[in-house]
DNA sequence: GAGGCGTGGCT
DNA sequence: TAGCCAAGCCT
């Protein structure tokens, strides 16, 4: 069964920036970097970031020597920013404690920051050809179907992990692992799987029963709440914009923001919010409309107020940034929306260099 | 173990 | 449109 999948992979393998040519083993640094970026993130989104990182930091030693803020800037827009902080931390550990070489087995990899059970197995298999079972969303979907696992995720994870471990071949474990990813991405897709093209069709119990589109079963998700806030777009006499670094932990940790107050369950009282503005400005102007953004677990509705100060006062964790430099800052997408919203209303449409 | 943690593309 | 989904990790 595993051999059939590897045969299929030899004929249909996708060319991806982090993959080695057939028969060659990939650079562990490339494998690691791509696996971290690919966590909960699409291949299409990762491509440009992977190339940029590799061009800028060609080895793990280069990355270890980088400033964290430069890494955050380069990561801006990719999301799940704890990954970037752990990426940097991991590079430093590998450089300092492992002589610049990644551990070559699952257990050693698992000890590193940002590397969990899945990623440790994926790197062990792909970079070192170890017979490790890398179980991600693709594998869960494929195996749920092939073996008609009706128990909903995530409760079914242990069962699926056992199935996955039994299937990994001793030879060409790396190619087998990537074959499973390709199968999930191009054939055994979440919706409308292309069973006619599947190398495992003859083994698939879901297909035999015609229930492939009903699997994997998943537990119902909770409804997402909406939170409300006010963002302060402050400029000084020279047009510099006030940004502030967020605290290290939690949402958008370590990234820059257009200063905003707490995000609350009820729509913001503008007057009350102004009392907690990061600087004194007069008059504050409430811009029409709002910025909407959806995070993993809530919707955000942000009113933007604009103000100007004559002299740029020091602000805790704040920096005053020239407008043409905003694009290079470590601004997450939601904050780029805020900047764009403000510039559109203040300048009448210009300034699109924010990302 | 369940919830926090981004974003963009697709239907 | 609004929801679903993507090569998960950490606490």
Short mmCIF file of C-alpha atoms (C1' of nucleotides) in Angstrom, two decimals:
data_model
loop_
_atom_site.label_atom_id
_atom_site.label_comp_id
_atom_site.label_asym_id
_atom_site.label_seq_id
_atom_site.Cartn_x
_atom_site.Cartn_y
_atom_site.Cartn_z
CA UNK A 1 0.00 0.00 0.00
CA UNK A 2 2.78 2.44 0.93
CA UNK A 3 4.78 1.39 -2.13
CA UNK A 4 1.85 2.27 -4.39
CA UNK A 5 1.79 5.75 -2.97
CA UNK A 6 5.52 6.26 -3.48
CA UNK A 7 5.20 5.00 -7.06
CA UNK A 8 2.48 7.55 -7.63
CA UNK A 9 4.69 10.25 -6.12
CA UNK A 10 7.50 9.39 -8.52
CA UNK A 11 5.15 10.13 -11.38
CA UNK A 12 3.24 13.11 -9.96
CA UNK A 13 5.45 14.88 -7.44
CA UNK A 14 4.92 18.61 -7.24
CA UNK A 15 7.88 20.94 -7.61
CA UNK A 16 8.03 23.21 -4.55
CA UNK A 17 10.73 25.70 -3.57
CA UNK A 18 11.82 23.70 -0.53
CA UNK A 19 11.94 20.31 -2.22
CA UNK A 20 15.11 18.65 -3.41
CA UNK A 21 15.46 17.07 -6.85
CA UNK A 22 14.40 13.39 -7.04
CA UNK A 23 16.89 11.13 -5.32
CA UNK A 24 18.58 13.93 -3.39
CA UNK A 25 18.11 14.67 0.28
CA UNK A 26 16.91 18.17 1.13
CA UNK A 27 18.84 20.61 3.30
CA UNK A 28 17.50 20.27 6.89
CA UNK A 29 17.47 24.06 7.24
CA UNK A 30 15.24 24.37 4.19
CA UNK A 31 12.97 21.62 5.42
CA UNK A 32 12.69 23.14 8.88
CA UNK A 33 12.07 26.67 7.60
CA UNK A 34 9.37 25.49 5.21
CA UNK A 35 7.68 23.28 7.78
CA UNK A 36 7.40 26.12 10.29
CA UNK A 37 6.00 28.44 7.63
CA UNK A 38 3.57 25.80 6.40
CA UNK A 39 1.97 25.29 9.81
CA UNK A 40 -1.70 26.14 9.21
CA UNK A 41 -0.61 28.09 6.14
CA UNK A 42 -1.09 27.43 2.43
CA UNK A 43 1.69 26.58 0.00
CA UNK A 44 0.79 29.64 -2.09
CA UNK A 45 1.16 31.99 0.87
CA UNK A 46 4.46 30.50 1.99
CA UNK A 47 6.29 30.56 -1.36
CA UNK A 48 7.42 34.21 -1.44
CA UNK A 49 8.24 34.27 2.27
CA UNK A 50 10.36 31.13 1.99
CA UNK A 51 12.36 32.59 -0.90
CA UNK A 52 12.84 35.91 0.90
CA UNK A 53 14.04 34.26 4.09
CA UNK A 54 16.45 31.98 2.26
CA UNK A 55 17.90 34.84 0.22
CA UNK A 56 18.36 36.95 3.32
CA UNK A 57 19.47 34.24 5.76
CA UNK A 58 21.01 31.41 3.69
CA UNK A 59 21.90 29.23 6.67
CA UNK A 60 20.65 28.66 10.19
CA UNK A 61 23.77 30.47 11.41
CA UNK A 62 22.76 33.59 9.48
CA UNK A 63 19.28 33.43 10.95
CA UNK A 64 20.66 32.92 14.44
CA UNK A 65 22.73 36.08 14.04
CA UNK A 66 19.76 38.16 12.90
CA UNK A 67 17.91 40.67 15.06
CA UNK A 68 14.51 39.41 16.19
CA UNK A 69 12.85 42.56 14.91
CA UNK A 70 14.22 41.97 11.42
CA UNK A 71 12.75 38.47 11.51
CA UNK A 72 9.38 39.82 12.65
CA UNK A 73 9.42 42.41 9.87
CA UNK A 74 10.13 39.72 7.31
CA UNK A 75 7.37 37.53 8.77
CA UNK A 76 4.77 40.33 8.82
CA UNK A 77 1.63 39.24 6.98
CA UNK A 78 2.19 35.52 7.36
CA UNK A 79 0.33 35.26 10.67
CA UNK A 80 0.74 33.20 13.85
CA UNK A 81 3.58 35.41 14.96
CA UNK A 82 4.68 33.16 17.79
CA UNK A 83 6.11 31.03 14.99
CA UNK A 84 8.53 33.82 14.05
CA UNK A 85 9.69 34.29 17.62
CA UNK A 86 10.17 30.54 18.06
CA UNK A 87 11.89 30.31 14.67
CA UNK A 88 14.47 32.81 15.79
CA UNK A 89 14.86 31.15 19.18
CA UNK A 90 15.25 27.75 17.55
CA UNK A 91 17.92 29.01 15.17
CA UNK A 92 19.91 30.33 18.13
CA UNK A 93 19.63 27.02 19.99
CA UNK A 94 20.74 25.05 16.93
CA UNK A 95 23.66 27.41 16.37
CA UNK A 96 24.75 27.57 20.01
CA UNK A 97 24.01 24.06 21.30
CA UNK A 98 24.17 21.86 18.20
CA UNK A 99 27.05 23.33 16.23
CA UNK A 100 24.71 24.71 13.58
CA UNK A 101 23.32 21.29 12.64
CA UNK A 102 19.77 20.17 13.28
CA UNK A 103 19.29 17.00 15.37
CA UNK A 104 18.74 14.10 12.96
CA UNK A 105 16.00 12.27 14.82
CA UNK A 106 12.47 12.90 16.00
CA UNK A 107 13.28 13.04 19.70
CA UNK A 108 16.06 15.58 19.32
CA UNK A 109 14.02 17.79 17.02
CA UNK A 110 11.04 17.67 19.34
CA UNK A 111 13.03 19.48 22.04
CA UNK A 112 13.47 22.61 19.92
CA UNK A 113 11.22 25.70 20.22
CA UNK A 114 8.31 25.72 17.80
CA UNK A 115 8.77 22.06 16.84
CA UNK A 116 5.92 19.83 17.95
CA UNK A 117 5.08 16.21 17.26
CA UNK A 118 4.11 16.78 13.65
CA UNK A 119 7.05 18.98 12.65
CA UNK A 120 9.62 16.78 14.38
CA UNK A 121 8.37 13.77 12.45
CA UNK A 122 8.18 15.69 9.17
CA UNK A 123 11.76 16.94 9.42
CA UNK A 124 13.06 13.55 10.56
CA UNK A 125 11.40 11.89 7.60
CA UNK A 126 12.01 14.45 4.85
CA UNK A 127 15.49 15.70 5.81
CA UNK A 128 16.90 12.49 7.32
CA UNK A 129 14.75 9.75 5.77
CA UNK A 130 13.75 8.40 9.18
CA UNK A 131 10.57 6.28 9.27
CA UNK A 132 8.66 8.81 11.38
CA UNK A 133 4.90 9.29 11.07
CA UNK A 134 4.11 12.95 10.40
CA UNK A 135 0.41 13.40 11.05
CA UNK A 136 -1.02 16.70 9.89
CA UNK A 137 -4.43 17.76 8.65
CA UNK A 138 -3.83 16.11 5.28
CA UNK A 139 -2.96 12.78 6.83
CA UNK A 140 -5.89 12.94 9.20
CA UNK A 141 -8.24 13.51 6.31
CA UNK A 142 -6.76 10.80 4.08
CA UNK A 143 -6.61 8.14 6.78
CA UNK A 144 -10.06 9.03 8.14
CA UNK A 145 -11.38 8.22 4.70
CA UNK A 146 -9.28 5.19 3.85
CA UNK A 147 -10.21 3.51 7.15
CA UNK A 148 -13.64 5.18 7.63
CA UNK A 149 -12.86 6.66 11.02
CA UNK A 150 -16.27 7.96 12.10
CA UNK A 151 -15.24 9.29 15.47
CA UNK A 152 -14.98 13.11 15.13
CA UNK A 153 -11.69 14.98 15.31
CA UNK A 154 -9.91 15.78 17.54
CA UNK A 155 -10.98 12.75 19.60
CA UNK A 156 -9.91 10.43 16.79
CA UNK A 157 -6.32 11.67 16.74
CA UNK A 158 -4.83 8.75 18.72
CA UNK A 159 -6.46 6.21 16.43
CA UNK A 160 -5.24 8.02 13.34
CA UNK A 161 -1.74 8.32 14.76
CA UNK A 162 -1.61 4.54 15.22
CA UNK A 163 -2.78 3.94 11.68
CA UNK A 164 -0.22 6.41 10.33
CA UNK A 165 2.64 4.82 12.27
CA UNK A 166 1.83 1.39 10.84
CA UNK A 167 1.89 2.65 7.25
CA UNK A 168 5.26 4.43 7.20
CA UNK A 169 7.70 2.37 5.12
CA UNK A 170 11.27 1.72 6.23
CA UNK A 171 12.63 2.77 2.87
CA UNK A 172 12.05 6.21 1.31
CA UNK A 173 10.16 7.48 4.33
CA UNK A 174 10.77 11.06 3.23
CA UNK A 175 9.24 10.55 -0.19
CA UNK A 176 6.35 8.63 1.33
CA UNK A 177 5.67 11.52 3.73
CA UNK A 178 5.66 14.10 0.97
CA UNK A 179 3.57 11.79 -1.18
CA UNK A 180 0.91 11.79 1.51
CA UNK A 181 0.94 15.60 1.57
CA UNK A 182 0.58 15.76 -2.19
CA UNK A 183 -2.19 13.20 -2.13
CA UNK A 184 -4.12 15.28 0.41
CA UNK A 185 -3.44 18.54 -1.40
CA UNK A 186 -4.27 17.46 -4.94
CA UNK A 187 -6.43 14.31 -4.83
CA UNK A 188 -7.92 13.58 -1.42
CA UNK A 189 -9.01 17.20 -1.01
CA UNK A 190 -11.42 18.44 1.70
CA UNK A 191 -14.21 18.88 -0.84
CA UNK A 192 -14.86 16.87 -3.99
CA UNK A 193 -11.97 14.42 -3.70
CA UNK A 194 -10.80 13.10 -7.07
CA UNK A 195 -11.04 9.43 -6.26
CA UNK A 196 -10.64 8.42 -9.91
CA UNK A 197 -7.02 9.64 -9.74
CA UNK A 198 -6.21 8.16 -6.34
CA UNK A 199 -3.46 5.55 -6.00
CA UNK A 200 -5.20 4.29 -2.85
CA UNK A 201 -8.70 4.06 -4.34
CA UNK A 202 -8.64 0.28 -4.26
CA UNK A 203 -7.96 0.31 -0.49
CA UNK A 204 -10.31 3.13 0.46
CA UNK A 205 -13.26 2.08 2.62
CA UNK A 206 -14.92 5.51 2.37
CA UNK A 207 -14.90 5.34 -1.40
CA UNK A 208 -16.27 1.82 -1.33
CA UNK A 209 -19.18 3.11 0.74
CA UNK A 210 -19.48 6.39 -1.18
CA UNK A 211 -19.01 8.43 2.01
CA UNK A 212 -15.69 10.13 1.25
CA UNK A 213 -17.23 13.61 1.37
CA UNK A 214 -18.64 12.98 4.84
CA UNK A 215 -15.20 12.37 6.32
CA UNK A 216 -13.32 13.37 8.34
CA UNK A 217 -16.00 13.94 10.97
CA UNK A 218 -15.34 17.02 13.04
CA UNK A 219 -16.69 18.34 16.34
CA UNK A 220 -18.88 21.42 16.02
CA UNK A 221 -17.11 24.73 16.41
CA UNK A 222 -18.19 27.49 18.78
CA UNK A 223 -19.59 30.65 17.26
CA UNK A 224 -17.12 33.50 16.96
CA UNK A 225 -17.80 36.65 19.00
CA UNK A 226 -17.21 40.20 17.79
CA UNK A 227 -14.94 42.58 19.69
CA UNK A 228 -14.80 46.35 19.36
CA UNK A 229 -12.01 48.85 19.78
CA UNK A 230 -10.62 52.28 18.87
CA UNK A 231 -7.29 52.83 17.14
CA UNK A 232 -5.40 56.13 17.41
CA UNK A 233 -3.75 57.25 14.20
CA UNK A 234 -1.51 60.04 15.40
CA UNK A 235 0.83 62.12 13.25
CA UNK A 236 3.29 64.82 14.21
CA UNK A 237 4.05 68.07 12.42
CA UNK A 238 6.35 66.27 9.96
CA UNK A 239 3.79 63.59 9.15
CA UNK A 240 5.48 60.84 11.19
CA UNK A 241 3.04 58.20 12.43
CA UNK A 242 2.98 56.86 15.97
CA UNK A 243 3.38 53.08 16.20
CA UNK A 244 3.76 51.04 19.35
CA UNK A 245 5.22 47.62 20.02
CA UNK A 246 2.80 45.12 21.52
CA UNK A 247 3.75 43.00 24.48
CA UNK A 248 5.64 39.80 23.79
CA UNK A 249 2.91 37.34 24.68
CA UNK A 250 -0.53 36.88 23.28
CA UNK A 251 -2.25 38.14 20.16
CA UNK A 252 0.16 39.71 17.66
CA UNK A 253 2.85 39.41 20.32
CA UNK A 254 5.96 41.47 19.64
CA UNK A 255 4.49 43.05 16.52
CA UNK A 256 3.87 46.77 15.95
CA UNK A 257 0.43 48.35 16.15
CA UNK A 258 -1.40 51.57 15.57
CA UNK A 259 -2.03 52.23 19.29
CA UNK A 260 -5.43 51.00 20.35
CA UNK A 261 -7.14 50.44 23.63
CA UNK A 262 -8.71 47.26 24.91
CA UNK A 263 -10.89 45.30 22.52
CA UNK A 264 -14.19 44.80 24.29
CA UNK A 265 -17.38 42.83 23.83
CA UNK A 266 -19.52 45.95 23.48
CA UNK A 267 -19.14 48.72 20.87
CA UNK A 268 -16.65 51.34 22.01
CA UNK A 269 -17.65 54.62 23.61
CA UNK A 270 -15.47 57.03 21.62
CA UNK A 271 -15.42 59.74 24.26
CA UNK A 272 -14.37 57.30 26.96
CA UNK A 273 -11.74 55.83 24.67
CA UNK A 274 -10.22 59.25 23.95
CA UNK A 275 -9.53 59.67 27.63
CA UNK A 276 -7.10 56.76 27.33
CA UNK A 277 -5.37 57.94 24.16
CA UNK A 278 -1.59 57.38 24.01
CA UNK A 279 -0.96 61.11 23.52
CA UNK A 280 -2.92 64.33 23.93
CA UNK A 281 -4.13 65.63 20.60
CA UNK A 282 -6.72 68.14 19.60
CA UNK A 283 -9.00 67.83 17.99
CA UNK A 284 -9.53 64.10 17.54
CA UNK A 285 -11.35 63.30 14.34
CA UNK A 286 -13.38 60.11 14.07
CA UNK A 287 -12.90 58.71 10.59
CA UNK A 288 -15.96 57.40 8.78
CA UNK A 289 -16.47 53.66 8.55
CA UNK A 290 -14.47 51.07 10.43
CA UNK A 291 -11.80 48.45 9.95
CA UNK A 292 -13.08 44.89 10.10
CA UNK A 293 -10.84 41.90 10.53
CA UNK A 294 -11.40 38.28 11.46
CA UNK A 295 -8.93 36.40 13.62
CA UNK A 296 -9.02 32.70 14.34
CA UNK A 297 -11.46 33.02 17.21
CA UNK A 298 -13.19 36.42 16.95
CA UNK A 299 -14.22 39.23 14.63
CA UNK A 300 -12.73 42.66 15.26
CA UNK A 301 -14.42 46.01 14.58
CA UNK A 302 -12.06 48.98 14.93
CA UNK A 303 -13.04 52.66 14.82
CA UNK A 304 -10.10 54.82 13.77
CA UNK A 305 -9.62 58.27 15.26
CA UNK A 306 -7.02 60.62 13.83
CA UNK A 307 -5.13 63.31 15.71
CA UNK A 308 -2.12 65.55 15.25
CA UNK A 309 0.49 66.76 17.70
CA UNK A 310 2.93 69.62 17.20
CA UNK A 311 5.82 67.99 19.00
CA UNK A 312 6.18 64.20 18.99
CA UNK A 313 6.30 63.25 22.66
CA UNK A 314 8.00 60.07 23.83
CA UNK A 315 5.51 57.23 24.20
CA UNK A 316 6.26 54.00 26.09
CA UNK A 317 7.18 51.32 23.51
CA UNK A 318 6.30 53.88 20.83
CA UNK A 319 8.16 54.99 17.71
CA UNK A 320 7.43 57.77 15.25
CA UNK A 321 7.72 56.44 11.73
CA UNK A 322 7.86 58.40 8.46
CA UNK A 323 4.90 57.43 6.30
CA UNK A 324 7.07 56.04 3.51
CA UNK A 325 8.71 53.67 5.99
CA UNK A 326 5.51 52.10 7.32
CA UNK A 327 5.66 49.30 4.77
CA UNK A 328 8.92 48.01 6.23
CA UNK A 329 7.63 47.87 9.81
CA UNK A 330 6.55 44.65 11.58
CA UNK A 331 2.90 45.50 11.04
CA UNK A 332 0.43 42.61 11.02
CA UNK A 333 -2.26 42.70 8.37
CA UNK A 334 -4.98 44.07 10.63
CA UNK A 335 -2.77 47.08 11.41
CA UNK A 336 -1.96 47.60 7.74
CA UNK A 337 -5.70 47.83 7.21
CA UNK A 338 -5.89 50.51 9.90
CA UNK A 339 -3.07 52.51 8.31
CA UNK A 340 -4.64 52.22 4.88
CA UNK A 341 -8.04 53.24 6.25
CA UNK A 342 -6.53 56.31 7.89
CA UNK A 343 -4.49 57.38 4.88
CA UNK A 344 -7.41 56.98 2.52
CA UNK A 345 -9.53 59.30 4.63
CA UNK A 346 -6.80 61.79 5.52
CA UNK A 347 -5.15 62.15 2.13
CA UNK A 348 -8.00 61.26 -0.14
CA UNK A 349 -6.85 57.94 -1.44
CA UNK A 350 -3.06 57.95 -1.75
CA UNK A 351 -0.31 56.04 0.02
CA UNK A 352 -0.72 52.40 -0.87
CA UNK A 353 2.76 51.30 0.18
CA UNK A 354 1.63 49.81 3.45
CA UNK A 355 1.34 46.30 2.18
"C1'" DG B 1 -7.69 19.03 26.88
"C1'" DA B 2 -9.42 22.87 25.25
"C1'" DG B 3 -8.64 27.31 23.89
"C1'" DG B 4 -5.49 31.07 22.08
"C1'" DC B 5 -3.20 32.20 18.08
"C1'" DG B 6 -3.46 35.21 11.55
"C1'" DT B 7 -4.30 35.36 7.11
"C1'" DG B 8 -5.95 34.81 2.38
"C1'" DG B 9 -8.28 31.91 -0.94
"C1'" DC B 10 -12.15 29.36 -2.19
"C1'" DT B 11 -17.02 28.13 -2.56
"C1'" DT C 1 -21.82 36.28 1.44
"C1'" DA C 2 -20.09 34.03 5.30
"C1'" DG C 3 -18.05 30.11 6.54
"C1'" DC C 4 -14.54 26.76 5.85
"C1'" DC C 5 -10.07 25.56 5.37
"C1'" DA C 6 -4.56 25.27 5.28
"C1'" DA C 7 2.21 20.87 6.09
"C1'" DG C 8 0.20 22.97 14.36
"C1'" DC C 9 2.33 24.69 18.66
"C1'" DC C 10 1.95 26.13 23.28
"C1'" DT C 11 -0.10 26.58 27.77
#
